[in-house]
XYZ file of C-alpha atoms in Angstrom:
750
model
C -15.690 22.707 24.657
C -18.109 24.441 22.280
C -17.119 24.496 18.614
C -16.326 27.961 17.308
C -18.681 29.338 14.663
C -16.764 30.507 11.590
C -19.816 31.125 9.387
C -19.802 34.905 9.944
C -16.034 35.467 9.874
C -14.063 36.766 6.909
C -10.417 36.792 5.934
C -8.440 38.784 3.391
C -5.235 37.758 1.635
C -3.213 40.090 -0.578
C -0.168 38.739 -2.373
C 1.485 38.712 -5.762
C 0.542 36.045 -8.238
C 3.227 33.418 -7.821
C 4.720 31.363 -10.577
C 7.540 28.915 -9.819
C 10.315 31.477 -10.316
C 8.757 34.027 -7.972
C 7.791 31.335 -5.489
C 11.434 30.232 -5.295
C 12.412 33.798 -4.443
C 9.636 34.495 -1.958
C 10.045 31.176 -0.133
C 13.871 31.262 -0.498
C 14.293 27.861 -2.046
C 17.462 26.115 -0.981
C 20.027 25.756 -3.733
C 21.537 22.694 -2.066
C 19.901 19.754 -0.398
C 19.714 19.903 3.388
C 20.511 16.202 3.535
C 24.178 15.295 3.997
C 25.876 13.340 1.190
C 25.380 9.595 1.030
C 28.916 8.935 2.217
C 28.408 11.096 5.296
C 25.146 9.359 6.086
C 26.805 5.941 5.851
C 29.650 7.079 8.118
C 27.170 8.552 10.571
C 25.179 5.324 10.687
C 28.368 3.378 11.481
C 29.493 5.670 14.298
C 29.022 4.268 17.783
C 28.429 6.217 20.949
C 27.023 5.488 24.370
C 23.572 7.052 23.783
C 23.266 5.512 20.329
C 24.217 2.061 21.639
C 21.714 2.393 24.460
C 18.985 3.448 22.037
C 19.751 0.514 19.729
C 19.676 -1.998 22.577
C 16.404 -0.628 23.966
C 14.902 -0.714 20.480
C 15.904 -4.338 19.907
C 14.997 -5.507 23.432
C 11.964 -3.402 24.431
C 11.528 -5.171 27.773
C 14.607 -3.319 29.056
C 12.864 0.007 28.521
C 9.589 -0.697 30.345
C 10.295 -3.434 32.891
C 12.586 -1.294 35.135
C 9.734 1.231 35.372
C 7.083 -1.417 36.019
C 4.683 -0.297 38.753
C 3.737 -3.252 40.956
C 1.102 -1.215 42.743
C -0.699 -0.106 39.566
C -0.228 -3.072 37.247
C 0.524 -6.270 39.179
C -2.999 -7.192 40.252
C -4.491 -6.682 36.795
C -1.669 -8.568 35.095
C -1.963 -11.549 37.462
C -5.741 -11.857 37.061
C -5.441 -11.421 33.302
C -2.565 -13.932 33.069
C -4.470 -16.596 34.986
C -7.540 -16.107 32.770
C -5.512 -16.333 29.567
C -3.508 -19.308 30.875
C -6.731 -21.198 31.515
C -7.741 -20.486 27.901
C -4.336 -21.602 26.600
C -4.866 -25.162 27.865
C -7.920 -26.175 25.819
C -7.061 -24.009 22.806
C -3.477 -25.261 22.689
C -4.567 -28.896 22.589
C -7.471 -28.221 20.219
C -5.452 -26.225 17.696
C -2.700 -28.861 17.770
C -5.271 -31.223 16.258
C -5.757 -28.694 13.460
C -2.013 -28.794 12.842
C -2.241 -32.623 12.727
C 0.234 -33.120 15.583
C -0.253 -34.524 19.140
C -2.046 -32.132 21.557
C 0.906 -31.814 23.940
C 2.809 -29.848 21.295
C 0.043 -27.261 21.413
C 0.859 -26.803 25.101
C 4.548 -26.353 24.290
C 3.520 -23.731 21.714
C 1.557 -21.906 24.407
C 4.643 -21.733 26.636
C 7.971 -20.887 24.972
C 6.932 -18.330 22.294
C 4.996 -16.317 24.892
C 8.168 -15.872 26.947
C 10.162 -14.818 23.854
C 7.538 -12.242 22.871
C 7.587 -10.872 26.442
C 11.224 -9.875 25.844
C 11.095 -8.603 22.248
C 7.466 -7.570 21.611
C 6.093 -4.028 21.689
C 2.362 -4.674 22.180
C 1.139 -4.771 25.767
C -2.144 -6.585 25.242
C -1.971 -9.262 22.539
C -1.784 -12.932 23.526
C 0.766 -14.904 21.506
C 0.227 -18.622 20.965
C -1.768 -21.044 18.866
C -4.274 -19.738 16.327
C -6.754 -21.549 14.118
C -5.756 -20.087 10.726
C -2.024 -20.749 11.126
C -2.744 -24.199 12.576
C -4.872 -25.222 9.606
C -2.165 -23.980 7.208
C 0.320 -26.273 8.949
C -2.228 -29.088 8.931
C -2.505 -28.800 5.170
C 1.250 -29.181 4.846
C 1.120 -32.289 7.079
C -1.535 -33.902 4.935
C 0.573 -33.230 1.857
C 4.007 -34.306 3.121
C 3.090 -36.899 5.760
C -0.236 -38.568 4.906
C -1.407 -41.649 6.803
C -0.796 -43.792 3.731
C 2.970 -43.249 4.075
C 3.072 -45.026 7.459
C 1.476 -48.462 7.050
C 1.927 -51.234 9.608
C 0.483 -54.762 9.691
C -1.771 -55.734 12.551
C -0.262 -58.907 14.071
C -3.672 -60.177 15.181
C -5.739 -60.152 12.002
C -3.122 -59.219 9.396
C -4.852 -55.978 8.379
C -2.911 -52.847 7.517
C -3.121 -49.938 9.968
C -1.317 -46.614 10.472
C 1.899 -46.424 12.457
C 0.783 -43.432 14.541
C 4.031 -43.150 16.486
C 6.208 -42.882 13.366
C 3.709 -40.586 11.640
C 3.488 -38.164 14.561
C 7.276 -38.079 14.997
C 7.775 -37.136 11.336
C 4.973 -34.563 11.447
C 6.604 -32.885 14.434
C 9.820 -32.618 12.402
C 7.903 -30.998 9.568
C 6.157 -28.593 11.946
C 9.461 -27.517 13.511
C 11.153 -27.015 10.131
C 8.101 -25.094 8.903
C 8.185 -22.878 12.002
C 11.901 -22.060 11.946
C 11.732 -21.219 8.240
C 8.747 -18.936 8.730
C 10.474 -17.314 11.708
C 13.650 -16.661 9.727
C 11.584 -15.061 6.965
C 9.918 -12.757 9.499
C 13.259 -11.808 11.094
C 14.787 -11.059 7.690
C 11.818 -8.880 6.702
C 12.038 -7.055 10.016
C 15.768 -6.370 9.672
C 15.304 -4.822 6.222
C 12.487 -2.641 7.609
C 9.858 -4.443 5.602
C 7.072 -4.042 8.136
C 5.052 -2.036 5.623
C 4.477 -5.218 3.587
C 1.301 -5.786 5.564
C -0.207 -2.678 3.939
C -0.564 -4.697 0.737
C -2.903 -7.031 2.591
C -6.002 -4.866 2.770
C -8.564 -5.423 5.500
C -11.168 -6.943 3.111
C -8.480 -9.346 1.859
C -7.431 -10.423 5.372
C -11.009 -10.808 6.572
C -12.059 -12.718 3.478
C -9.007 -14.945 3.806
C -9.574 -15.716 7.487
C -13.241 -16.456 6.788
C -12.240 -18.883 4.052
C -9.687 -20.438 6.400
C -12.456 -20.854 8.981
C -14.325 -22.955 6.427
C -11.213 -25.128 6.039
C -11.039 -25.492 9.817
C -14.694 -26.496 10.022
C -14.428 -29.143 7.314
C -11.243 -30.566 8.843
C -12.942 -31.041 12.231
C -16.124 -32.702 10.997
C -14.450 -36.120 11.096
C -14.009 -35.821 14.865
C -17.544 -34.543 15.286
C -19.104 -37.558 13.523
C -16.441 -40.121 14.332
C -15.708 -40.994 10.694
C -12.531 -41.303 8.621
C -12.870 -39.542 5.252
C -10.370 -39.956 2.433
C -7.579 -37.452 1.979
C -7.726 -35.006 -0.957
C -5.233 -32.365 -2.044
C -5.030 -29.585 -4.596
C -7.783 -27.281 -5.874
C -11.355 -28.192 -4.873
C -10.028 -30.572 -2.213
C -12.398 -29.119 0.369
C -15.363 -29.761 -1.900
C -14.299 -33.369 -2.435
C -13.718 -33.818 1.298
C -17.147 -32.433 2.131
C -18.808 -34.726 -0.402
C -16.904 -37.704 1.006
C -18.023 -36.809 4.543
C -21.640 -36.703 3.364
C -21.216 -40.172 1.861
C -19.819 -41.479 5.176
C -22.569 -40.021 7.372
C -24.364 -43.417 7.621
C -21.226 -44.705 9.381
C -21.390 -41.991 12.079
C -20.326 -43.063 15.565
C -23.466 -42.138 17.513
C -21.653 -41.987 20.866
C -19.086 -39.569 19.463
C -21.822 -37.432 17.922
C -23.682 -37.279 21.256
C -20.508 -36.221 23.078
C -19.932 -33.509 20.453
C -23.472 -32.142 20.559
C -23.622 -32.026 24.357
C -20.246 -30.268 24.596
C -21.197 -27.885 21.781
C -24.503 -26.963 23.453
C -22.863 -26.290 26.820
C -20.090 -24.194 25.264
C -22.471 -22.068 23.195
C -24.885 -21.391 26.077
C -22.216 -20.430 28.606
C -20.244 -18.318 26.126
C -23.418 -16.384 25.301
C -23.997 -15.865 29.024
C -20.426 -14.593 29.336
C -21.101 -12.117 26.536
C -24.428 -10.953 27.995
C -23.156 -10.499 31.553
C -19.586 -9.460 30.762
C -19.973 -6.208 32.703
C -21.349 -7.934 35.790
C -18.961 -10.898 35.904
C -15.529 -10.145 37.420
C -14.059 -12.888 35.199
C -15.602 -14.840 32.323
C -16.634 -18.365 33.215
C -13.782 -20.665 32.017
C -16.265 -22.984 30.349
C -13.722 -24.509 27.950
C -11.577 -25.731 30.843
C -14.657 -26.917 32.748
C -15.899 -28.902 29.732
C -12.460 -30.491 29.243
C -12.234 -31.561 32.883
C -15.797 -32.875 32.947
C -15.400 -34.730 29.639
C -12.133 -36.304 30.779
C -13.674 -37.531 34.056
C -16.737 -38.966 32.304
C -14.616 -40.595 29.603
C -12.275 -42.171 32.180
C -14.955 -43.658 34.420
C -17.412 -44.586 31.657
C -14.716 -46.132 29.446
C -16.315 -44.700 26.307
C -13.153 -45.354 24.300
C -13.269 -49.108 24.871
C -17.078 -49.531 24.915
C -18.143 -47.183 22.136
C -14.967 -46.523 20.141
C -14.842 -42.799 20.943
C -11.464 -41.408 19.817
C -9.443 -39.924 22.692
C -6.276 -37.806 22.962
C -4.044 -40.650 24.111
C -0.655 -40.442 25.783
C 0.474 -37.018 26.993
C 4.053 -37.168 28.302
C 4.808 -35.200 31.445
C 7.727 -32.803 31.599
C 9.528 -30.737 29.005
C 11.468 -32.047 26.037
C 15.099 -31.199 25.440
C 15.714 -28.716 22.591
C 16.385 -30.219 19.160
C 17.693 -28.754 15.928
C 14.966 -28.696 13.229
C 15.398 -30.730 10.046
C 16.751 -28.135 7.606
C 16.620 -30.582 4.684
C 12.843 -30.017 4.516
C 13.182 -26.311 3.705
C 12.923 -26.755 -0.064
C 9.496 -28.377 0.265
C 8.194 -25.819 2.753
C 9.402 -22.433 1.478
C 6.147 -21.366 -0.203
C 3.844 -22.466 2.604
C 6.163 -21.010 5.271
C 6.263 -17.625 3.533
C 2.455 -17.524 3.285
C 2.063 -18.462 6.955
C 4.683 -15.879 7.980
C 2.868 -13.069 6.163
C -0.606 -14.091 7.345
C 0.572 -14.538 10.936
C 2.228 -11.131 10.932
C -0.806 -9.455 9.361
C -3.066 -10.813 12.109
C -0.534 -9.913 14.798
C 0.081 -6.320 13.747
C -3.604 -5.574 13.111
C -4.518 -6.678 16.636
C -1.500 -4.928 18.133
C -2.294 -1.602 16.484
C -5.955 -1.877 17.473
C -5.094 -2.170 21.173
C -2.305 0.422 20.908
C -4.712 2.973 19.437
C -7.248 2.249 22.152
C -4.770 2.618 25.037
C -2.557 5.357 23.637
C 0.833 3.794 22.916
C 2.784 2.884 19.779
C 3.570 -0.482 18.240
C 6.719 -0.774 16.113
C 5.749 -2.761 13.012
C 9.332 -3.776 12.189
C 10.106 -4.795 15.768
C 6.879 -6.826 15.798
C 8.149 -8.735 12.776
C 11.404 -9.469 14.569
C 9.648 -10.395 17.828
C 7.258 -12.777 16.072
C 10.114 -14.238 14.044
C 12.216 -14.855 17.153
C 9.218 -16.422 18.906
C 8.848 -18.858 16.020
C 12.552 -19.475 15.449
C 13.516 -20.110 19.073
C 10.271 -21.952 19.762
C 10.927 -24.379 16.920
C 13.996 -25.710 18.771
C 11.652 -26.632 21.629
C 9.224 -28.409 19.245
C 6.706 -25.590 18.991
C 4.872 -24.734 15.787
C 4.056 -21.342 14.239
C 2.356 -18.793 16.457
C 0.551 -15.496 16.131
C -1.817 -13.510 18.309
C -5.302 -14.821 19.091
C -8.271 -12.457 19.014
C -10.240 -14.289 21.719
C -7.327 -14.566 24.160
C -6.181 -10.995 23.460
C -9.646 -9.658 24.238
C -9.666 -11.587 27.510
C -6.176 -10.338 28.389
C -7.240 -6.738 27.787
C -10.735 -6.891 29.312
C -9.629 -8.567 32.564
C -7.222 -5.789 33.424
C -3.953 -6.768 31.742
C -1.637 -3.771 31.395
C 1.649 -5.313 30.180
C 3.133 -8.540 28.855
C 3.698 -9.640 32.440
C 0.249 -11.163 31.968
C 1.799 -13.390 29.287
C 4.444 -14.596 31.732
C 1.739 -15.479 34.263
C -0.180 -17.424 31.590
C 3.025 -19.298 30.724
C 3.404 -20.333 34.352
C -0.120 -21.835 34.262
C 0.764 -23.782 31.107
C 4.099 -24.882 32.586
C 2.401 -26.315 35.690
C -0.010 -28.197 33.461
C 2.759 -29.666 31.313
C 4.871 -30.698 34.289
C 2.257 -32.044 36.673
C -1.250 -32.529 35.346
C -0.934 -32.930 31.578
C -1.128 -36.738 31.726
C -4.548 -36.503 33.425
C -6.096 -35.438 30.094
C -5.164 -38.618 28.224
C -8.808 -39.814 28.227
C -10.156 -36.553 26.830
C -12.326 -37.198 23.707
C -11.002 -35.464 20.592
C -14.578 -34.559 19.731
C -14.622 -32.178 22.711
C -11.508 -30.412 21.421
C -13.202 -30.108 18.026
C -16.239 -28.434 19.572
C -13.918 -25.924 21.266
C -12.473 -25.121 17.845
C -15.986 -24.717 16.388
C -17.116 -22.332 19.095
C -14.003 -20.177 18.780
C -14.660 -19.749 15.055
C -17.729 -17.647 15.806
C -15.827 -14.395 15.388
C -14.513 -15.426 11.994
C -17.910 -16.534 10.715
C -19.400 -13.228 11.864
C -17.189 -11.685 9.188
C -19.844 -12.781 6.676
C -21.651 -9.649 7.896
C -18.979 -7.716 5.998
C -20.782 -8.581 2.760
C -23.901 -6.403 3.217
C -21.814 -3.650 4.806
C -19.340 -3.566 1.898
C -22.233 -3.722 -0.584
C -23.458 -0.427 0.860
C -20.074 1.246 1.246
C -17.528 -0.005 -1.297
C -18.290 -2.565 -3.981
C -14.642 -2.897 -5.042
C -13.714 -3.958 -1.508
C -16.686 -6.318 -1.581
C -15.342 -7.875 -4.764
C -11.915 -8.313 -3.134
C -13.570 -9.964 -0.108
C -15.661 -12.356 -2.205
C -12.827 -13.306 -4.573
C -10.473 -13.882 -1.633
C -13.002 -16.013 0.203
C -13.877 -18.043 -2.887
C -10.254 -18.628 -3.906
C -9.293 -19.586 -0.358
C -12.063 -22.167 -0.122
C -11.655 -23.602 -3.611
C -7.894 -23.312 -4.215
C -6.590 -24.063 -0.698
C -4.842 -21.650 1.629
C -1.508 -21.140 -0.129
C -2.667 -20.774 -3.729
C -5.776 -18.902 -2.591
C -3.656 -16.276 -0.843
C -1.451 -15.766 -3.913
C -4.434 -15.364 -6.238
C -6.144 -13.020 -3.780
C -3.128 -10.725 -3.505
C -2.819 -10.670 -7.294
C -6.495 -9.790 -7.692
C -6.251 -7.079 -5.034
C -3.363 -5.480 -6.939
C -5.364 -5.683 -10.164
C -8.176 -3.699 -8.563
C -5.677 -0.941 -7.767
C -4.489 -0.938 -11.387
C -8.052 -0.811 -12.702
C -8.858 2.064 -10.350
C -6.040 4.078 -11.915
C -6.979 3.088 -15.467
C -10.711 3.705 -15.006
C -10.845 6.830 -12.860
C -13.707 9.210 -12.135
C -13.696 12.554 -13.922
C -15.272 15.767 -12.720
C -15.941 19.228 -14.082
C -14.781 21.859 -11.609
C -15.875 25.432 -11.267
C -14.857 28.401 -9.142
C -17.007 29.491 -6.223
C -17.529 33.237 -6.801
C -15.262 35.447 -4.708
C -13.102 32.578 -3.440
C -10.158 30.426 -4.474
C -12.272 27.266 -4.246
C -12.892 25.047 -7.279
C -15.650 22.478 -6.788
C -17.469 19.772 -8.704
C -20.213 21.303 -10.832
C -22.325 18.161 -10.506
C -22.527 18.795 -6.766
C -22.450 22.596 -6.545
C -24.454 25.029 -8.695
C -22.983 28.448 -7.901
C -19.697 28.077 -9.771
C -18.499 30.127 -12.706
C -15.257 28.736 -14.222
C -15.152 25.262 -15.695
C -12.401 22.671 -15.353
C -12.118 19.174 -16.712
C -10.529 17.222 -13.832
C -8.564 14.117 -14.777
C -8.012 11.129 -12.443
C -6.182 11.480 -9.145
C -3.298 9.207 -10.073
C 0.406 9.690 -10.561
C 1.625 10.585 -14.020
C 3.577 7.568 -15.170
C 4.285 5.639 -18.301
C 1.936 2.831 -17.437
C -0.961 5.270 -17.533
C 0.074 7.522 -20.365
C 2.152 5.364 -22.712
C 0.383 4.773 -25.957
C -2.603 6.916 -25.051
C -1.437 10.339 -26.160
C 0.310 10.090 -29.489
C 1.632 13.123 -31.351
C -0.932 12.695 -34.111
C -3.818 12.619 -31.648
C -2.395 15.693 -29.901
C -2.358 17.635 -33.151
C -5.917 16.593 -34.014
C -7.145 17.556 -30.578
C -5.215 20.815 -30.753
C -7.082 21.800 -33.917
C -10.391 20.909 -32.310
C -9.541 23.168 -29.362
C -8.604 25.967 -31.746
C -12.058 25.701 -33.244
C -13.636 26.057 -29.825
C -14.435 22.387 -29.192
C -13.228 20.028 -26.477
C -11.818 16.928 -28.207
C -13.796 13.800 -27.607
C -12.145 11.644 -24.953
C -9.511 14.253 -24.151
C -9.893 13.728 -20.426
C -9.254 10.027 -20.989
C -5.954 10.760 -22.723
C -4.491 13.135 -20.179
C -3.708 10.853 -17.278
C -2.576 13.572 -14.888
C -4.198 14.748 -11.729
C -6.323 17.361 -13.435
C -6.508 18.692 -16.974
C -8.204 22.064 -16.783
C -9.609 23.931 -19.794
C -10.272 27.580 -18.981
C -13.356 28.869 -20.763
C -15.691 31.801 -20.378
C -19.357 31.936 -21.189
C -22.395 34.081 -21.508
C -24.976 31.321 -21.306
C -24.198 27.872 -19.926
C -26.029 24.714 -20.855
C -27.161 22.628 -17.905
C -27.302 23.737 -14.314
C -24.291 26.050 -14.183
C -24.307 29.706 -15.154
C -22.260 32.829 -14.426
C -19.367 34.835 -15.788
C -15.598 34.864 -15.506
C -14.404 37.872 -13.527
C -10.677 37.484 -14.079
C -10.299 39.709 -17.186
C -8.318 42.903 -16.672
C -9.395 46.031 -18.525
C -6.943 48.727 -19.534
C -8.615 51.192 -17.227
C -8.388 48.793 -14.287
C -12.135 48.387 -13.855
C -14.719 46.098 -15.335
C -17.801 47.708 -16.756
C -21.209 46.686 -15.567
C -22.191 45.496 -18.999
C -19.052 43.402 -19.254
C -19.716 41.964 -15.838
C -23.202 40.969 -16.793
C -22.395 39.427 -20.128
C -18.985 38.000 -19.355
C -17.625 39.680 -22.554
C -14.714 41.997 -22.076
C -13.515 42.920 -25.568
C -13.303 41.571 -29.051
C -10.311 39.435 -28.255
C -12.001 37.593 -25.391
C -12.984 33.974 -25.797
C -16.422 32.771 -24.908
C -17.662 29.243 -25.058
C -20.656 27.340 -23.932
C -20.133 24.408 -21.607
C -22.417 21.483 -20.928
C -22.330 19.004 -18.055
C -21.305 16.237 -20.401
C -17.879 17.839 -20.702
C -18.250 18.784 -24.407
C -17.414 22.393 -25.241
C -19.240 23.722 -28.263
C -18.265 26.681 -30.338
C -19.211 29.898 -28.529
C -21.417 32.657 -29.725
C -21.264 36.278 -28.718
C -17.662 36.948 -27.863
C -15.093 34.495 -29.048
C -13.618 31.926 -31.301
C -12.269 29.168 -29.004
C -10.209 28.017 -26.080
C -6.970 29.897 -25.371
C -5.523 28.207 -22.266
C -5.195 24.811 -20.628
C -4.224 24.348 -16.988
C -3.041 21.028 -15.612
C -3.606 20.722 -11.871
C -0.796 18.481 -10.545
C -1.380 19.224 -6.852
C -1.974 15.568 -5.916
C 0.708 14.127 -8.176
C 3.615 12.655 -6.220
C 5.899 11.654 -9.101
C 6.317 11.831 -12.884
C 8.365 9.481 -15.021
C 10.197 9.994 -18.313
C 7.215 9.021 -20.460
C 4.921 11.543 -18.783
C 7.604 14.253 -19.095
C 7.802 13.554 -22.820
C 4.009 13.694 -23.034
C 3.968 17.082 -21.313
C 6.636 18.423 -23.685
C 4.602 17.274 -26.674
C 1.512 18.967 -25.266
C 3.329 22.274 -24.818
C 4.731 22.060 -28.371
C 1.587 20.974 -30.211
C -0.839 23.281 -28.450
C 1.642 26.132 -28.713
C 1.563 25.788 -32.509
C -2.127 26.761 -32.479
C -1.696 29.515 -29.841
C -3.186 27.535 -26.951
C -1.136 28.079 -23.808
C -0.413 25.301 -21.310
C 0.081 26.014 -17.598
C 0.932 23.758 -14.677
C -0.436 24.393 -11.199
C 0.157 23.056 -7.707
C 3.258 20.949 -8.346
C 4.860 19.530 -5.224
C 8.543 20.278 -4.701
C 9.509 16.680 -5.462
C 7.665 16.824 -8.791
C 9.416 20.075 -9.723
C 12.770 18.460 -8.951
C 11.876 15.461 -11.119
C 10.901 17.792 -13.966
C 14.189 19.695 -13.612
C 16.254 16.496 -13.645
C 14.408 15.332 -16.760
C 15.274 18.579 -18.586
C 11.644 19.651 -18.856
C 12.150 23.400 -18.455
C 13.642 25.327 -21.381
C 13.228 28.594 -23.265
C 9.995 27.324 -24.778
C 8.756 25.971 -21.427
C 9.963 28.422 -18.775
C 9.274 28.067 -15.095
C 6.886 30.996 -15.401
C 4.392 28.490 -16.845
C 4.260 26.727 -13.472
C 2.133 28.309 -10.734
C 1.694 27.728 -7.028
C -2.088 27.153 -7.246
C -4.872 27.049 -9.788
C -5.966 30.417 -8.417
C -2.598 31.873 -9.473
C -2.763 30.290 -12.909
C -6.272 31.437 -13.846
C -5.632 35.212 -13.961
C -2.221 34.561 -15.479
C -3.802 32.727 -18.385
C -5.953 35.805 -19.010
C -2.931 38.084 -18.561
C -1.724 37.253 -22.087
C -4.970 38.560 -23.561
C -5.537 41.527 -21.203
C -2.451 43.255 -19.720
C -2.831 44.094 -16.036
C -3.755 47.680 -15.117
C -0.718 48.122 -12.833
C 2.485 46.294 -12.004
C 4.275 46.844 -8.661
C 8.023 47.301 -8.702
C 9.921 44.052 -8.743
C 6.877 42.015 -9.752
C 6.206 40.865 -13.278
C 2.675 39.749 -12.512
C -0.262 41.591 -11.004
C -1.293 41.011 -7.390
C -4.759 39.784 -6.577
C -7.077 39.774 -3.576
C -8.584 36.627 -2.121
C -11.543 37.957 -0.207
C -15.203 37.479 0.510
C -15.679 41.241 0.364
C -13.307 44.134 -0.459
C -11.177 45.195 2.510
C -12.362 48.501 3.968
C -8.946 50.137 3.616
C -8.939 49.831 -0.187
C -12.609 50.169 -0.992
C -13.271 50.681 -4.682
C -9.585 50.505 -5.613
C -9.309 46.832 -4.716
C -8.624 44.684 -7.789
C -11.317 42.150 -8.637
């Protein structure tokens, strides 16, 4: 469809100038709220009916709404192929990420099974793949190192009397911690979902999340280096622990197990090459080559027949029990030690989950319920913890595979769970000789997407330096202060940037485009003729205005305005969404020139000489305006400023302090015959002003106008009475036009 060309079209609007009183009459403002009373709303929410019950059940259990309509012919083939592909990825990633969580690999397989089935029932996204994820796994691993370090499980070697680690006891206790951590995080997510707190993720901006996940990727990398080199570094905790760990690894490099390093490098090279081939030929390959599974099978076979564990001391996975474990109640006594870490993991996991879910939903044209996603993820964690699973979220790599291979619904997740279930029941024990170094290389390769986020730095440098600062601070704090404290500091810094944006806003001088109701920045546009000082686009609240606009300073600035000068720093004191000072001029300093054409003459017409000079009579005010925002005392026609207009069109609320500030402005400037007008107030702001007792005999509603364009001629109306006044209208009408309408010709008001 060809775009319509509007450049040659014109439109004409004729209406009365509308202040708040006349606007209420014209628009027929309701005297009573259309909302029912609170009591009625509570009763209505408690009423139960068949349709409402059905809607509630379908909202809480989304699978009941789409599964009965599932089309086998259209969706089954794609879901099966996608599910098999994702299931194959679950096997190596589940075992590899379990190492990050510092628990036996088989628990990663459990985590790839039960939560997926729970999300199938309660989730609203059709394409994300729930299961293990590197960032959440490393957060749990940090908790394990803190609460269950190797040093807490010593055992004497009966052969040589040396002290070793009781791995069985250590792993059993770590599984308890992981389950308690998971159920606590799940309960937090369910609680947030029930109170409709899904919007909490909006406080985690994209630069913050990407900087955090990049920093977490560095944690993951450092934690896996010990498997890559076959060394055993010391354990460090607290701030700078990653730096100390990295230095300790460098000191231990001479003790590298060469066989383990060779296994790691060979596996890493094969994984990188084949994954790049998958990326290059993704459009030609019906399915990506499952190289991770191939490498695991090949490494296990080589390790078993070559006996590299016994001959060369290569660390292997060890015993993997077949079958499923009976459900167990998590250890609730650990909650007090896990609450902070569990809350951080719950928020981060949800942020990753909802961002991926909304990305796919936007691409495929369906909606994702943010609150239901919180509940679905929380139930996946809570129920999964009873089956010895640890915290889950969606995985970018698996989700992309699920979507790109034709997956249409979460039936693909059920198919992937069947693949994992077969592995756990029948073939899991065959991977007991798998080298841990191979699992570490799988983790390394899957971090590629996170490390590519370093490319955000040059992009943000070009587009938004504040977001760049958030990204860098988040990344630095995450690396240096660990994942939990780093997240807290990052969120605090991100909020500070919002506060600083409101305290240090950008100011503009606005001018009217001749013949229109448009008011534009004079630094950008030259052909403008009325000047406005525009204050920051922030809400008027006490935090912004308190202490910045005292009565004494108001009086001083009022006298400066009376003398025809704009007070120094005035735009810094008025923290509204636009302080406008109406001035006229004959000659403008800087790039802007022109005249004000709003003055009304007694005969109804403006003389040519007046139009050229911008002077209308002896009572008119004329000033000279410079681009710096300073207004100097005018020359030919006037003595000073007579009106101030505050544009509140983008203000969404005012508090008691800002109401008091506005009252003081009206009073102090009124004492020196400078009139204050408000323009563009939203209905909610007007209601807040009414409740605060703002309007009175000295500040009538006639001082509040629908737009700046209504307020400008009204401010001149006090100096020059209008030439005519229609019946029933206290203010003169005006035309908004690009040229006079043919029907009126010369009689059209300017």
